[in-house]
PDB file of C-alpha atoms in Angstrom:
ATOM      1  CA  GLU A   1     -17.654  28.222 -45.129  1.00 52.00           C
ATOM      2  CA  ARG A   2     -20.651  29.280 -42.388  1.00 52.00           C
ATOM      3  CA  ALA A   3     -17.636  29.627 -40.051  1.00 48.00           C
ATOM      4  CA  GLY A   4     -15.339  31.246 -42.633  1.00 56.00           C
ATOM      5  CA  VAL A   5     -12.350  29.006 -42.132  1.00 58.00           C
ATOM      6  CA  SER A   6     -10.272  26.320 -43.617  1.00 66.00           C
ATOM      7  CA  LYS A   7     -11.638  22.848 -43.946  1.00 61.00           C
ATOM      8  CA  SER A   8      -8.250  21.129 -42.165  1.00 67.00           C
ATOM      9  CA  LEU A   9      -9.375  24.054 -39.076  1.00 59.00           C
ATOM     10  CA  VAL A  10     -12.487  22.359 -39.180  1.00 58.00           C
ATOM     11  CA  SER A  11     -11.308  19.117 -39.096  1.00 59.00           C
ATOM     12  CA  LEU A  12      -9.055  19.958 -36.177  1.00 60.00           C
ATOM     13  CA  VAL A  13     -12.130  21.632 -34.021  1.00 57.00           C
ATOM     14  CA  LEU A  14     -14.306  17.505 -34.610  1.00 55.00           C
ATOM     15  CA  ARG A  15     -11.112  16.084 -33.237  1.00 53.00           C
ATOM     16  CA  SER A  16     -10.535  18.542 -30.367  1.00 54.00           C
ATOM     17  CA  SER A  17      -7.139  19.133 -31.534  1.00 55.00           C
ATOM     18  CA  PRO A  18      -5.863  21.529 -28.487  1.00 61.00           C
ATOM     19  CA  LYS A  19      -4.016  23.609 -31.387  1.00 65.00           C
ATOM     20  CA  VAL A  20      -7.365  25.343 -32.455  1.00 65.00           C
ATOM     21  CA  SER A  21      -7.983  28.895 -30.519  1.00 73.00           C
ATOM     22  CA  ASP A  22     -10.952  29.607 -28.592  1.00 75.00           C
ATOM     23  CA  LYS A  23     -12.114  32.019 -31.077  1.00 72.00           C
ATOM     24  CA  SER A  24     -12.170  29.348 -34.282  1.00 71.00           C
ATOM     25  CA  ARG A  25     -13.571  26.910 -31.671  1.00 69.00           C
ATOM     26  CA  GLN A  26     -16.637  28.717 -30.933  1.00 74.00           C
ATOM     27  CA  ALA A  27     -16.978  29.992 -34.882  1.00 75.00           C
ATOM     28  CA  VAL A  28     -17.071  26.283 -35.986  1.00 64.00           C
ATOM     29  CA  ASP A  29     -19.165  25.517 -32.719  1.00 69.00           C
ATOM     30  CA  GLU A  30     -21.728  27.805 -33.996  1.00 71.00           C
ATOM     31  CA  ALA A  31     -21.707  26.629 -37.359  1.00 66.00           C
ATOM     32  CA  ILE A  32     -22.109  23.347 -36.865  1.00 63.00           C
ATOM     33  CA  GLU A  33     -25.061  24.116 -34.331  1.00 67.00           C
ATOM     34  CA  GLU A  34     -26.867  26.218 -37.300  1.00 68.00           C
ATOM     35  CA  LEU A  35     -26.384  23.623 -39.748  1.00 61.00           C
ATOM     36  CA  GLY A  36     -27.342  20.609 -37.285  1.00 59.00           C
ATOM     37  CA  TYR A  37     -23.821  18.659 -38.408  1.00 55.00           C
ATOM     38  CA  ARG A  38     -23.151  15.525 -36.712  1.00 52.00           C
ATOM     39  CA  PRO A  39     -19.908  13.687 -37.570  1.00 52.00           C
ATOM     40  CA  SER A  40     -20.151  10.110 -38.926  1.00 49.00           C
ATOM     41  CA  ALA A  41     -17.884   8.126 -36.572  1.00 47.00           C
ATOM     42  CA  MET A  42     -17.350   5.637 -39.048  1.00 44.00           C
ATOM     43  CA  ALA A  43     -15.817   7.914 -41.557  1.00 45.00           C
ATOM     44  CA  ARG A  44     -13.908   9.690 -38.968  1.00 47.00           C
ATOM     45  CA  SER A  45     -12.431   6.252 -37.451  1.00 44.00           C
ATOM     46  CA  LEU A  46     -11.423   5.192 -41.708  1.00 41.00           C
ATOM     47  CA  VAL A  47     -10.004   8.101 -41.829  1.00 45.00           C
ATOM     48  CA  SER A  48      -7.712   8.619 -38.089  1.00 44.00           C
ATOM     49  CA  ARG A  49      -7.292   4.838 -38.072  1.00 50.00           C
ATOM     50  CA  HIS A  50      -8.862   4.844 -34.534  1.00 59.00           C
ATOM     51  CA  SER A  51     -12.183   2.956 -33.926  1.00 76.00           C
ATOM     52  CA  GLY A  52     -13.899   4.680 -31.218  1.00 90.00           C
ATOM     53  CA  VAL A  53     -14.944   2.196 -29.538  1.00 94.00           C
ATOM     54  CA  GLY A  54     -13.695   0.765 -25.965  1.00 96.00           C
ATOM     55  CA  GLY A  55     -14.205  -2.670 -24.923  1.00 97.00           C
ATOM     56  CA  MET A  56     -15.477  -4.247 -22.031  1.00 97.00           C
ATOM     57  CA  ILE A  57     -15.990  -7.699 -21.189  1.00 97.00           C
ATOM     58  CA  THR A  58     -17.705  -9.023 -17.895  1.00 93.00           C
ATOM     59  CA  SER A  59     -17.729 -12.550 -16.589  1.00 86.00           C
ATOM     60  CA  ASN A  60     -20.968 -12.723 -15.351  1.00 81.00           C
ATOM     61  CA  ALA A  61     -23.671 -10.881 -17.194  1.00 77.00           C
ATOM     62  CA  HIS A  62     -26.307 -11.482 -13.877  1.00 80.00           C
ATOM     63  CA  ASP A  63     -23.289 -10.350 -11.100  1.00 83.00           C
ATOM     64  CA  VAL A  64     -24.860  -6.324 -10.423  1.00 87.00           C
ATOM     65  CA  PHE A  65     -21.583  -5.498  -8.843  1.00 90.00           C
ATOM     66  CA  TYR A  66     -20.199  -5.082 -12.934  1.00 91.00           C
ATOM     67  CA  ALA A  67     -23.528  -2.727 -13.194  1.00 91.00           C
ATOM     68  CA  ASP A  68     -21.453  -0.371 -10.755  1.00 93.00           C
ATOM     69  CA  VAL A  69     -18.069  -0.642 -12.194  1.00 95.00           C
ATOM     70  CA  VAL A  70     -19.643  -0.460 -15.754  1.00 95.00           C
ATOM     71  CA  ALA A  71     -21.244   2.895 -14.650  1.00 95.00           C
ATOM     72  CA  GLY A  72     -17.595   4.664 -13.460  1.00 96.00           C
ATOM     73  CA  VAL A  73     -16.085   3.653 -16.738  1.00 96.00           C
ATOM     74  CA  SER A  74     -19.399   5.591 -18.588  1.00 94.00           C
ATOM     75  CA  SER A  75     -19.097   8.414 -16.368  1.00 94.00           C
ATOM     76  CA  TYR A  76     -14.999   8.823 -16.883  1.00 95.00           C
ATOM     77  CA  VAL A  77     -15.142   8.044 -20.694  1.00 94.00           C
ATOM     78  CA  ASN A  78     -18.558  10.406 -20.723  1.00 92.00           C
ATOM     79  CA  GLU A  79     -16.627  13.388 -18.981  1.00 91.00           C
ATOM     80  CA  HIS A  80     -12.866  13.137 -20.139  1.00 88.00           C
ATOM     81  CA  SER A  81     -12.842  10.811 -23.363  1.00 74.00           C
ATOM     82  CA  GLU A  82     -14.751  12.747 -26.393  1.00 65.00           C
ATOM     83  CA  GLY A  83     -15.521  10.357 -29.103  1.00 76.00           C
ATOM     84  CA  ILE A  84     -15.031   6.642 -27.761  1.00 88.00           C
ATOM     85  CA  VAL A  85     -18.088   4.470 -27.323  1.00 90.00           C
ATOM     86  CA  PRO A  86     -18.026   1.895 -24.339  1.00 91.00           C
ATOM     87  CA  LEU A  87     -19.538  -1.625 -25.548  1.00 93.00           C
ATOM     88  CA  ILE A  88     -20.073  -4.158 -23.194  1.00 93.00           C
ATOM     89  CA  LEU A  89     -19.835  -8.458 -24.198  1.00 94.00           C
ATOM     90  CA  HIS A  90     -19.911 -10.984 -21.867  1.00 91.00           C
ATOM     91  CA  GLY A  91     -18.172 -13.942 -21.158  1.00 90.00           C
ATOM     92  CA  ASN A  92     -20.510 -16.074 -18.760  1.00 86.00           C
ATOM     93  CA  ASN A  93     -17.602 -17.455 -17.014  1.00 83.00           C
ATOM     94  CA  ASN A  94     -16.222 -19.391 -19.757  1.00 90.00           C
ATOM     95  CA  VAL A  95     -12.971 -19.340 -21.473  1.00 93.00           C
ATOM     96  CA  GLU A  96     -14.097 -19.771 -24.853  1.00 95.00           C
ATOM     97  CA  GLU A  97     -16.799 -16.916 -24.862  1.00 95.00           C
ATOM     98  CA  GLU A  98     -14.761 -14.575 -23.108  1.00 96.00           C
ATOM     99  CA  MET A  99     -11.157 -14.747 -25.593  1.00 96.00           C
ATOM    100  CA  LEU A 100     -14.145 -14.898 -28.467  1.00 96.00           C
ATOM    101  CA  ALA A 101     -15.428 -11.434 -27.275  1.00 96.00           C
ATOM    102  CA  ALA A 102     -11.838 -10.349 -26.682  1.00 97.00           C
ATOM    103  CA  ARG A 103     -10.512 -11.305 -30.436  1.00 97.00           C
ATOM    104  CA  ARG A 104     -13.777  -9.433 -31.379  1.00 96.00           C
ATOM    105  CA  PHE A 105     -12.830  -6.042 -30.068  1.00 96.00           C
ATOM    106  CA  LEU A 106      -9.442  -6.443 -30.972  1.00 96.00           C
ATOM    107  CA  GLU A 107     -10.702  -7.022 -34.677  1.00 95.00           C
ATOM    108  CA  LEU A 108     -12.847  -3.647 -34.346  1.00 93.00           C
ATOM    109  CA  ARG A 109      -9.573  -2.368 -33.273  1.00 94.00           C
ATOM    110  CA  ALA A 110     -10.944  -1.350 -29.822  1.00 96.00           C
ATOM    111  CA  GLU A 111      -9.087   1.597 -28.550  1.00 95.00           C
ATOM    112  CA  TRP A 112      -8.511   0.081 -25.134  1.00 97.00           C
ATOM    113  CA  LEU A 113     -10.461  -3.347 -23.302  1.00 98.00           C
ATOM    114  CA  MET A 114     -11.428  -4.115 -20.026  1.00 98.00           C
ATOM    115  CA  LEU A 115     -11.785  -7.269 -18.489  1.00 97.00           C
ATOM    116  CA  MET A 116     -13.716  -7.669 -15.592  1.00 95.00           C
ATOM    117  CA  GLY A 117     -13.700 -10.610 -13.184  1.00 89.00           C
ATOM    118  CA  SER A 118     -11.450 -13.066 -16.089  1.00 91.00           C
ATOM    119  CA  ALA A 119     -11.354 -16.441 -16.572  1.00 89.00           C
ATOM    120  CA  LEU A 120      -8.146 -15.999 -18.718  1.00 94.00           C
ATOM    121  CA  THR A 121      -4.736 -16.855 -17.817  1.00 93.00           C
ATOM    122  CA  ASP A 122      -2.113 -13.782 -17.291  1.00 94.00           C
ATOM    123  CA  THR A 123      -0.319 -14.975 -20.208  1.00 96.00           C
ATOM    124  CA  THR A 124      -3.096 -14.617 -22.460  1.00 96.00           C
ATOM    125  CA  ILE A 125      -4.878 -11.338 -20.536  1.00 97.00           C
ATOM    126  CA  GLU A 126      -0.842  -9.870 -21.390  1.00 97.00           C
ATOM    127  CA  GLY A 127      -0.789 -10.993 -25.043  1.00 97.00           C
ATOM    128  CA  ILE A 128      -3.828  -9.158 -25.094  1.00 97.00           C
ATOM    129  CA  GLY A 129      -2.557  -6.095 -23.643  1.00 97.00           C
ATOM    130  CA  ARG A 130       0.451  -5.691 -26.062  1.00 96.00           C
ATOM    131  CA  GLU A 131      -1.685  -5.557 -28.834  1.00 96.00           C
ATOM    132  CA  THR A 132      -4.537  -2.573 -27.500  1.00 97.00           C
ATOM    133  CA  PRO A 133      -3.825  -0.926 -24.070  1.00 97.00           C
ATOM    134  CA  THR A 134      -5.690  -3.637 -20.977  1.00 98.00           C
ATOM    135  CA  ALA A 135      -7.274  -3.043 -17.484  1.00 98.00           C
ATOM    136  CA  VAL A 136      -8.210  -5.991 -15.329  1.00 97.00           C
ATOM    137  CA  ILE A 137     -10.807  -5.391 -12.725  1.00 96.00           C
ATOM    138  CA  GLY A 138     -10.952  -7.136  -9.725  1.00 93.00           C
ATOM    139  CA  ARG A 139      -8.288  -9.781 -10.154  1.00 90.00           C
ATOM    140  CA  TRP A 140      -4.656  -9.441  -9.084  1.00 90.00           C
ATOM    141  CA  PHE A 141      -2.146 -10.674 -10.780  1.00 87.00           C
ATOM    142  CA  GLU A 142       1.618  -8.674 -10.834  1.00 89.00           C
ATOM    143  CA  SER A 143       2.221  -7.260 -14.717  1.00 93.00           C
ATOM    144  CA  ASP A 144       3.383  -3.662 -16.548  1.00 94.00           C
ATOM    145  CA  VAL A 145       2.255  -4.715 -19.327  1.00 96.00           C
ATOM    146  CA  VAL A 146      -1.908  -4.411 -18.115  1.00 98.00           C
ATOM    147  CA  ASP A 147      -3.245  -1.978 -15.254  1.00 98.00           C
ATOM    148  CA  VAL A 148      -4.782  -4.214 -12.400  1.00 98.00           C
ATOM    149  CA  ILE A 149      -7.152  -2.762  -9.961  1.00 98.00           C
ATOM    150  CA  VAL A 150      -8.477  -4.708  -7.616  1.00 96.00           C
ATOM    151  CA  ASN A 151     -10.505  -4.274  -3.999  1.00 96.00           C
ATOM    152  CA  ASP A 152      -8.354  -5.606  -1.020  1.00 97.00           C
ATOM    153  CA  ASP A 153     -10.098  -8.812  -0.388  1.00 97.00           C
ATOM    154  CA  ARG A 154      -7.820  -9.934   2.627  1.00 97.00           C
ATOM    155  CA  ALA A 155      -8.415  -6.884   4.256  1.00 98.00           C
ATOM    156  CA  GLY A 156     -12.690  -7.404   3.708  1.00 98.00           C
ATOM    157  CA  ALA A 157     -12.364 -10.903   4.012  1.00 99.00           C
ATOM    158  CA  ILE A 158     -10.993  -9.978   7.898  1.00 99.00           C
ATOM    159  CA  MET A 159     -13.212  -7.321   8.031  1.00 99.00           C
ATOM    160  CA  ALA A 160     -16.237  -8.710   7.490  1.00 99.00           C
ATOM    161  CA  THR A 161     -15.609 -12.065   9.828  1.00 99.00           C
ATOM    162  CA  ASN A 162     -14.267  -9.705  12.721  1.00 99.00           C
ATOM    163  CA  HIS A 163     -17.307  -7.901  12.661  1.00 99.00           C
ATOM    164  CA  LEU A 164     -19.363 -10.915  13.700  1.00 99.00           C
ATOM    165  CA  LEU A 165     -16.813 -11.933  16.067  1.00 99.00           C
ATOM    166  CA  ASP A 166     -16.833  -8.765  17.730  1.00 99.00           C
ATOM    167  CA  LEU A 167     -20.971  -9.256  18.278  1.00 99.00           C
ATOM    168  CA  GLY A 168     -19.996 -12.389  19.757  1.00 99.00           C
ATOM    169  CA  HIS A 169     -20.684 -14.768  17.533  1.00 99.00           C
ATOM    170  CA  ARG A 170     -18.209 -17.906  17.044  1.00 98.00           C
ATOM    171  CA  ARG A 171     -20.032 -20.519  15.407  1.00 98.00           C
ATOM    172  CA  ILE A 172     -19.417 -18.538  11.638  1.00 99.00           C
ATOM    173  CA  ALA A 173     -19.893 -20.073   8.384  1.00 99.00           C
ATOM    174  CA  HIS A 174     -18.917 -18.845   5.322  1.00 99.00           C
ATOM    175  CA  ILE A 175     -20.012 -19.489   2.222  1.00 99.00           C
ATOM    176  CA  THR A 176     -18.083 -18.997  -0.659  1.00 98.00           C
ATOM    177  CA  GLY A 177     -18.182 -17.653  -4.158  1.00 95.00           C
ATOM    178  CA  GLY A 178     -17.353 -20.973  -5.943  1.00 90.00           C
ATOM    179  CA  GLY A 179     -13.518 -20.360  -7.238  1.00 80.00           C
ATOM    180  CA  GLY A 180     -14.733 -16.828  -8.492  1.00 71.00           C
ATOM    181  CA  ASN A 181     -11.981 -13.983  -8.164  1.00 76.00           C
ATOM    182  CA  GLY A 182     -11.877 -12.992  -4.956  1.00 89.00           C
ATOM    183  CA  SER A 183     -13.778 -16.200  -3.688  1.00 94.00           C
ATOM    184  CA  ARG A 184     -10.520 -17.973  -2.374  1.00 94.00           C
ATOM    185  CA  THR A 185      -8.479 -15.068  -0.970  1.00 95.00           C
ATOM    186  CA  ARG A 186     -12.188 -14.209   1.239  1.00 98.00           C
ATOM    187  CA  GLU A 187     -12.250 -17.499   2.264  1.00 98.00           C
ATOM    188  CA  LYS A 188      -8.285 -17.971   3.026  1.00 97.00           C
ATOM    189  CA  TYR A 189      -8.602 -14.367   5.336  1.00 98.00           C
ATOM    190  CA  TYR A 190     -11.999 -15.546   6.953  1.00 99.00           C
ATOM    191  CA  ARG A 191     -10.343 -19.163   7.984  1.00 99.00           C
ATOM    192  CA  ARG A 192      -7.236 -16.976   8.986  1.00 99.00           C
ATOM    193  CA  ALA A 193      -9.408 -15.012  11.402  1.00 99.00           C
ATOM    194  CA  MET A 194     -11.895 -17.465  12.875  1.00 99.00           C
ATOM    195  CA  GLU A 195      -8.567 -19.585  13.653  1.00 98.00           C
ATOM    196  CA  GLU A 196      -6.785 -16.458  15.308  1.00 98.00           C
ATOM    197  CA  ALA A 197      -9.815 -16.225  17.290  1.00 99.00           C
ATOM    198  CA  GLY A 198      -9.987 -19.766  18.550  1.00 99.00           C
ATOM    199  CA  CYS A 199     -12.566 -20.849  16.609  1.00 98.00           C
ATOM    200  CA  GLU A 200     -13.367 -23.874  13.869  1.00 98.00           C
ATOM    201  CA  PRO A 201     -14.034 -22.477  10.360  1.00 98.00           C
ATOM    202  CA  LEU A 202     -17.181 -23.742   8.531  1.00 98.00           C
ATOM    203  CA  VAL A 203     -16.963 -23.448   4.800  1.00 98.00           C
ATOM    204  CA  VAL A 204     -19.500 -24.789   2.556  1.00 98.00           C
ATOM    205  CA  GLU A 205     -19.280 -23.842  -1.146  1.00 98.00           C
ATOM    206  CA  GLY A 206     -21.511 -21.844  -3.082  1.00 97.00           C
ATOM    207  CA  THR A 207     -20.976 -19.206  -5.893  1.00 94.00           C
ATOM    208  CA  TYR A 208     -21.322 -15.433  -6.802  1.00 93.00           C
ATOM    209  CA  LEU A 209     -25.193 -15.800  -7.655  1.00 93.00           C
ATOM    210  CA  GLN A 210     -28.536 -16.023  -5.478  1.00 96.00           C
ATOM    211  CA  PRO A 211     -28.969 -20.066  -6.592  1.00 97.00           C
ATOM    212  CA  GLY A 212     -25.201 -20.895  -5.193  1.00 97.00           C
ATOM    213  CA  GLY A 213     -25.847 -18.736  -1.667  1.00 98.00           C
ATOM    214  CA  ALA A 214     -29.230 -20.403  -0.952  1.00 99.00           C
ATOM    215  CA  ARG A 215     -27.926 -23.969  -1.980  1.00 98.00           C
ATOM    216  CA  GLY A 216     -25.030 -23.275   0.644  1.00 99.00           C
ATOM    217  CA  ALA A 217     -27.694 -22.315   3.086  1.00 99.00           C
ATOM    218  CA  ARG A 218     -29.695 -25.334   2.394  1.00 98.00           C
ATOM    219  CA  GLU A 219     -26.468 -27.482   3.082  1.00 98.00           C
ATOM    220  CA  LEU A 220     -25.802 -25.657   6.536  1.00 98.00           C
ATOM    221  CA  LEU A 221     -29.538 -26.377   7.700  1.00 97.00           C
ATOM    222  CA  ASP A 222     -29.274 -29.840   6.779  1.00 97.00           C
ATOM    223  CA  ALA A 223     -25.695 -30.217   8.253  1.00 96.00           C
ATOM    224  CA  PRO A 224     -25.913 -32.569  11.679  1.00 94.00           C
ATOM    225  CA  GLY A 225     -25.195 -30.077  14.932  1.00 92.00           C
ATOM    226  CA  PRO A 226     -26.485 -26.607  15.584  1.00 93.00           C
ATOM    227  CA  PRO A 227     -26.921 -24.329  12.662  1.00 94.00           C
ATOM    228  CA  PRO A 228     -24.549 -21.326  12.395  1.00 98.00           C
ATOM    229  CA  THR A 229     -25.152 -18.422  14.582  1.00 99.00           C
ATOM    230  CA  ALA A 230     -23.489 -16.564  11.377  1.00 99.00           C
ATOM    231  CA  ILE A 231     -22.704 -16.426   8.273  1.00 99.00           C
ATOM    232  CA  PHE A 232     -20.303 -14.495   6.123  1.00 99.00           C
ATOM    233  CA  ALA A 233     -21.787 -15.235   2.739  1.00 99.00           C
ATOM    234  CA  ALA A 234     -18.533 -14.128  -0.239  1.00 98.00           C
ATOM    235  CA  ASN A 235     -20.921 -11.560  -2.301  1.00 97.00           C
ATOM    236  CA  ASP A 236     -24.295  -9.744  -1.432  1.00 98.00           C
ATOM    237  CA  LEU A 237     -26.158 -11.977  -3.876  1.00 96.00           C
ATOM    238  CA  ALA A 238     -24.647 -15.307  -2.271  1.00 98.00           C
ATOM    239  CA  ALA A 239     -25.867 -13.312   0.879  1.00 99.00           C
ATOM    240  CA  ILE A 240     -29.262 -12.647  -0.397  1.00 98.00           C
ATOM    241  CA  GLY A 241     -30.069 -16.254  -1.853  1.00 98.00           C
ATOM    242  CA  ALA A 242     -28.933 -17.865   2.037  1.00 99.00           C
ATOM    243  CA  MET A 243     -31.028 -14.985   3.654  1.00 98.00           C
ATOM    244  CA  ASP A 244     -33.803 -16.178   2.021  1.00 98.00           C
ATOM    245  CA  VAL A 245     -33.591 -19.938   2.597  1.00 98.00           C
ATOM    246  CA  PHE A 246     -33.119 -18.930   6.482  1.00 98.00           C
ATOM    247  CA  ARG A 247     -36.039 -17.011   6.180  1.00 97.00           C
ATOM    248  CA  ARG A 248     -38.268 -19.972   4.548  1.00 98.00           C
ATOM    249  CA  ALA A 249     -37.083 -22.332   6.821  1.00 97.00           C
ATOM    250  CA  GLY A 250     -38.865 -19.859   9.981  1.00 97.00           C
ATOM    251  CA  ARG A 251     -35.423 -18.723  11.254  1.00 97.00           C
ATOM    252  CA  ALA A 252     -35.593 -14.952  11.387  1.00 98.00           C
ATOM    253  CA  VAL A 253     -32.110 -12.691  10.048  1.00 98.00           C
ATOM    254  CA  PRO A 254     -30.955 -11.368  12.162  1.00 98.00           C
ATOM    255  CA  ASN A 255     -32.572 -12.676  15.333  1.00 98.00           C
ATOM    256  CA  ASP A 256     -31.939 -16.443  14.639  1.00 98.00           C
ATOM    257  CA  VAL A 257     -29.447 -15.938  12.306  1.00 99.00           C
ATOM    258  CA  SER A 258     -26.688 -12.821  10.874  1.00 99.00           C
ATOM    259  CA  ILE A 259     -25.837 -12.564   7.654  1.00 99.00           C
ATOM    260  CA  ILE A 260     -23.371 -10.513   6.179  1.00 99.00           C
ATOM    261  CA  GLY A 261     -22.303  -9.911   2.444  1.00 99.00           C
ATOM    262  CA  TYR A 262     -19.849  -8.594   0.139  1.00 98.00           C
ATOM    263  CA  ASP A 263     -20.169  -5.682  -2.548  1.00 97.00           C
ATOM    264  CA  ASP A 264     -22.753  -3.261  -1.436  1.00 97.00           C
ATOM    265  CA  ILE A 265     -24.964  -3.680  -4.487  1.00 96.00           C
ATOM    266  CA  ALA A 266     -27.467  -1.055  -4.891  1.00 92.00           C
ATOM    267  CA  TRP A 267     -30.513  -4.647  -4.021  1.00 92.00           C
ATOM    268  CA  ALA A 268     -28.041  -4.581  -0.229  1.00 97.00           C
ATOM    269  CA  GLY A 269     -29.669  -1.120   1.488  1.00 96.00           C
ATOM    270  CA  LEU A 270     -33.388  -2.186   0.466  1.00 96.00           C
ATOM    271  CA  GLU A 271     -35.746  -2.392   2.846  1.00 92.00           C
ATOM    272  CA  PRO A 272     -36.493  -5.882   2.735  1.00 91.00           C
ATOM    273  CA  ILE A 273     -32.763  -7.181   2.623  1.00 97.00           C
ATOM    274  CA  ASP A 274     -31.261  -4.175   4.747  1.00 98.00           C
ATOM    275  CA  LEU A 275     -27.899  -6.251   4.275  1.00 99.00           C
ATOM    276  CA  THR A 276     -24.904  -5.577   6.342  1.00 99.00           C
ATOM    277  CA  THR A 277     -21.575  -5.788   4.006  1.00 99.00           C
ATOM    278  CA  ILE A 278     -18.886  -5.001   3.307  1.00 99.00           C
ATOM    279  CA  ASN A 279     -18.344  -2.004   0.529  1.00 98.00           C
ATOM    280  CA  GLN A 280     -15.971  -2.340  -2.592  1.00 96.00           C
ATOM    281  CA  PRO A 281     -15.756   1.033  -4.673  1.00 96.00           C
ATOM    282  CA  SER A 282     -16.979  -0.297  -7.410  1.00 95.00           C
ATOM    283  CA  ARG A 283     -17.642   2.843  -9.002  1.00 96.00           C
ATOM    284  CA  GLN A 284     -14.240   4.041  -8.192  1.00 97.00           C
ATOM    285  CA  MET A 285     -12.807   0.889  -9.765  1.00 98.00           C
ATOM    286  CA  GLY A 286     -14.698   1.616 -13.046  1.00 97.00           C
ATOM    287  CA  GLU A 287     -13.349   5.248 -12.773  1.00 97.00           C
ATOM    288  CA  THR A 288      -9.951   3.784 -11.933  1.00 98.00           C
ATOM    289  CA  ALA A 289      -9.320   1.836 -14.848  1.00 98.00           C
ATOM    290  CA  ALA A 290     -10.857   4.059 -17.550  1.00 97.00           C
ATOM    291  CA  ARG A 291      -8.260   7.130 -16.556  1.00 97.00           C
ATOM    292  CA  LEU A 292      -5.445   4.325 -16.702  1.00 97.00           C
ATOM    293  CA  VAL A 293      -6.112   2.961 -19.773  1.00 97.00           C
ATOM    294  CA  GLY A 294      -6.720   5.863 -21.330  1.00 94.00           C
ATOM    295  CA  LYS A 295      -3.294   7.445 -20.316  1.00 95.00           C
ATOM    296  CA  ARG A 296      -1.733   4.414 -22.129  1.00 95.00           C
ATOM    297  CA  ARG A 297      -3.916   5.110 -25.141  1.00 92.00           C
ATOM    298  CA  ASP A 298      -2.484   8.268 -25.600  1.00 90.00           C
ATOM    299  CA  ASP A 299       0.829   7.172 -24.641  1.00 94.00           C
ATOM    300  CA  SER A 300       2.018   3.742 -25.507  1.00 91.00           C
ATOM    301  CA  ASN A 301       5.415   4.329 -23.865  1.00 94.00           C
ATOM    302  CA  LEU A 302       3.648   4.388 -19.825  1.00 96.00           C
ATOM    303  CA  ARG A 303       3.669   0.733 -18.189  1.00 96.00           C
ATOM    304  CA  GLY A 304       0.537  -0.565 -16.432  1.00 96.00           C
ATOM    305  CA  GLN A 305       0.251  -0.035 -12.855  1.00 97.00           C
ATOM    306  CA  GLN A 306      -1.397  -1.932 -10.253  1.00 96.00           C
ATOM    307  CA  VAL A 307      -4.639  -0.334  -8.019  1.00 98.00           C
ATOM    308  CA  LEU A 308      -5.385  -1.616  -4.450  1.00 97.00           C
ATOM    309  CA  LEU A 309      -8.769  -0.409  -3.332  1.00 98.00           C
ATOM    310  CA  GLU A 310      -9.756  -0.205   0.124  1.00 97.00           C
ATOM    311  CA  PRO A 311     -12.747  -1.782   1.327  1.00 98.00           C
ATOM    312  CA  LYS A 312     -15.506  -0.292   4.165  1.00 98.00           C
ATOM    313  CA  LEU A 313     -17.852  -1.870   6.787  1.00 99.00           C
ATOM    314  CA  VAL A 314     -21.464  -0.991   6.436  1.00 99.00           C
ATOM    315  CA  VAL A 315     -23.693  -2.099   9.010  1.00 99.00           C
ATOM    316  CA  ARG A 316     -27.033  -2.853   8.609  1.00 99.00           C
ATOM    317  CA  SER A 317     -29.972  -4.723  10.241  1.00 98.00           C
ATOM    318  CA  SER A 318     -29.142  -8.050   9.016  1.00 99.00           C
ATOM    319  CA  THR A 319     -26.212  -8.590  12.088  1.00 99.00           C
ATOM    320  CA  ARG A 320     -26.796  -8.145  16.018  1.00 99.00           C
ATOM    321  CA  ALA A 321     -24.661  -9.120  18.885  1.00 99.00           C
ATOM    322  CA  ILE A 322     -25.814 -12.475  21.258  1.00 96.00           C
TER     323      ILE A 322
END
């Protein structure tokens, strides 16, 4: 009544319908502001059969990399997807917990679902994708049912290894991510770059977390023979863990050992760490995923897409020439 328009027109404005004229929209918006009205998301979802929930599942709550991906998702949703509230659950590197999280989102009738570093099988993911628009971030597989957004780990691993080789290092070790998504690809192309340079690969198992990197570093220090002059860690957290172990053992970084990581998390650029690393465009990955699932939410006939993003070398003070 305050806006001088019908209830049905008010409903169209609240749903951001393009059918409403600018003049009518302005009148309704002004009335809403004067009355201090806030629409009920629950009531709106019951009427529209849309939940307004966007689901995100991370494989590891402790991996800072995923925080940047989530920031990209949130940024895009806030700007382009009015009425969608992104929610996060964690799979904790456990297939059963991840599947339980996915079921919960499906029961909520989530508008879309994003799986970050998923441990689920391709078949299971495609099954989820048939129920709601789904994107997989950080893990490659070909599908026209879900969207896949990944960094080019092949190029990144070669870039990291060649950086150390170009600095004159020949005894270069690799601390793996323990079989996590992208870890085996990084290891494979580290090995290839080393072999092409005529160098012997030296691989120890780690994880994508600091304790895993520290464990790998201790194994390298305890091994017979001279320790490596350089280390390529599977991600930044592992690199930071390795850096701490070498420093505590009295070995300076980079004077005694050069260390390069992978991801370029916010911590990597802090002065006490100042880690040379491979930048994954994590925020762009999140924005791309949000854009693709949003399109398929609006048009169910669209097929899933595969997007391969390029990494970049970021040189800081943790590596040097010998």
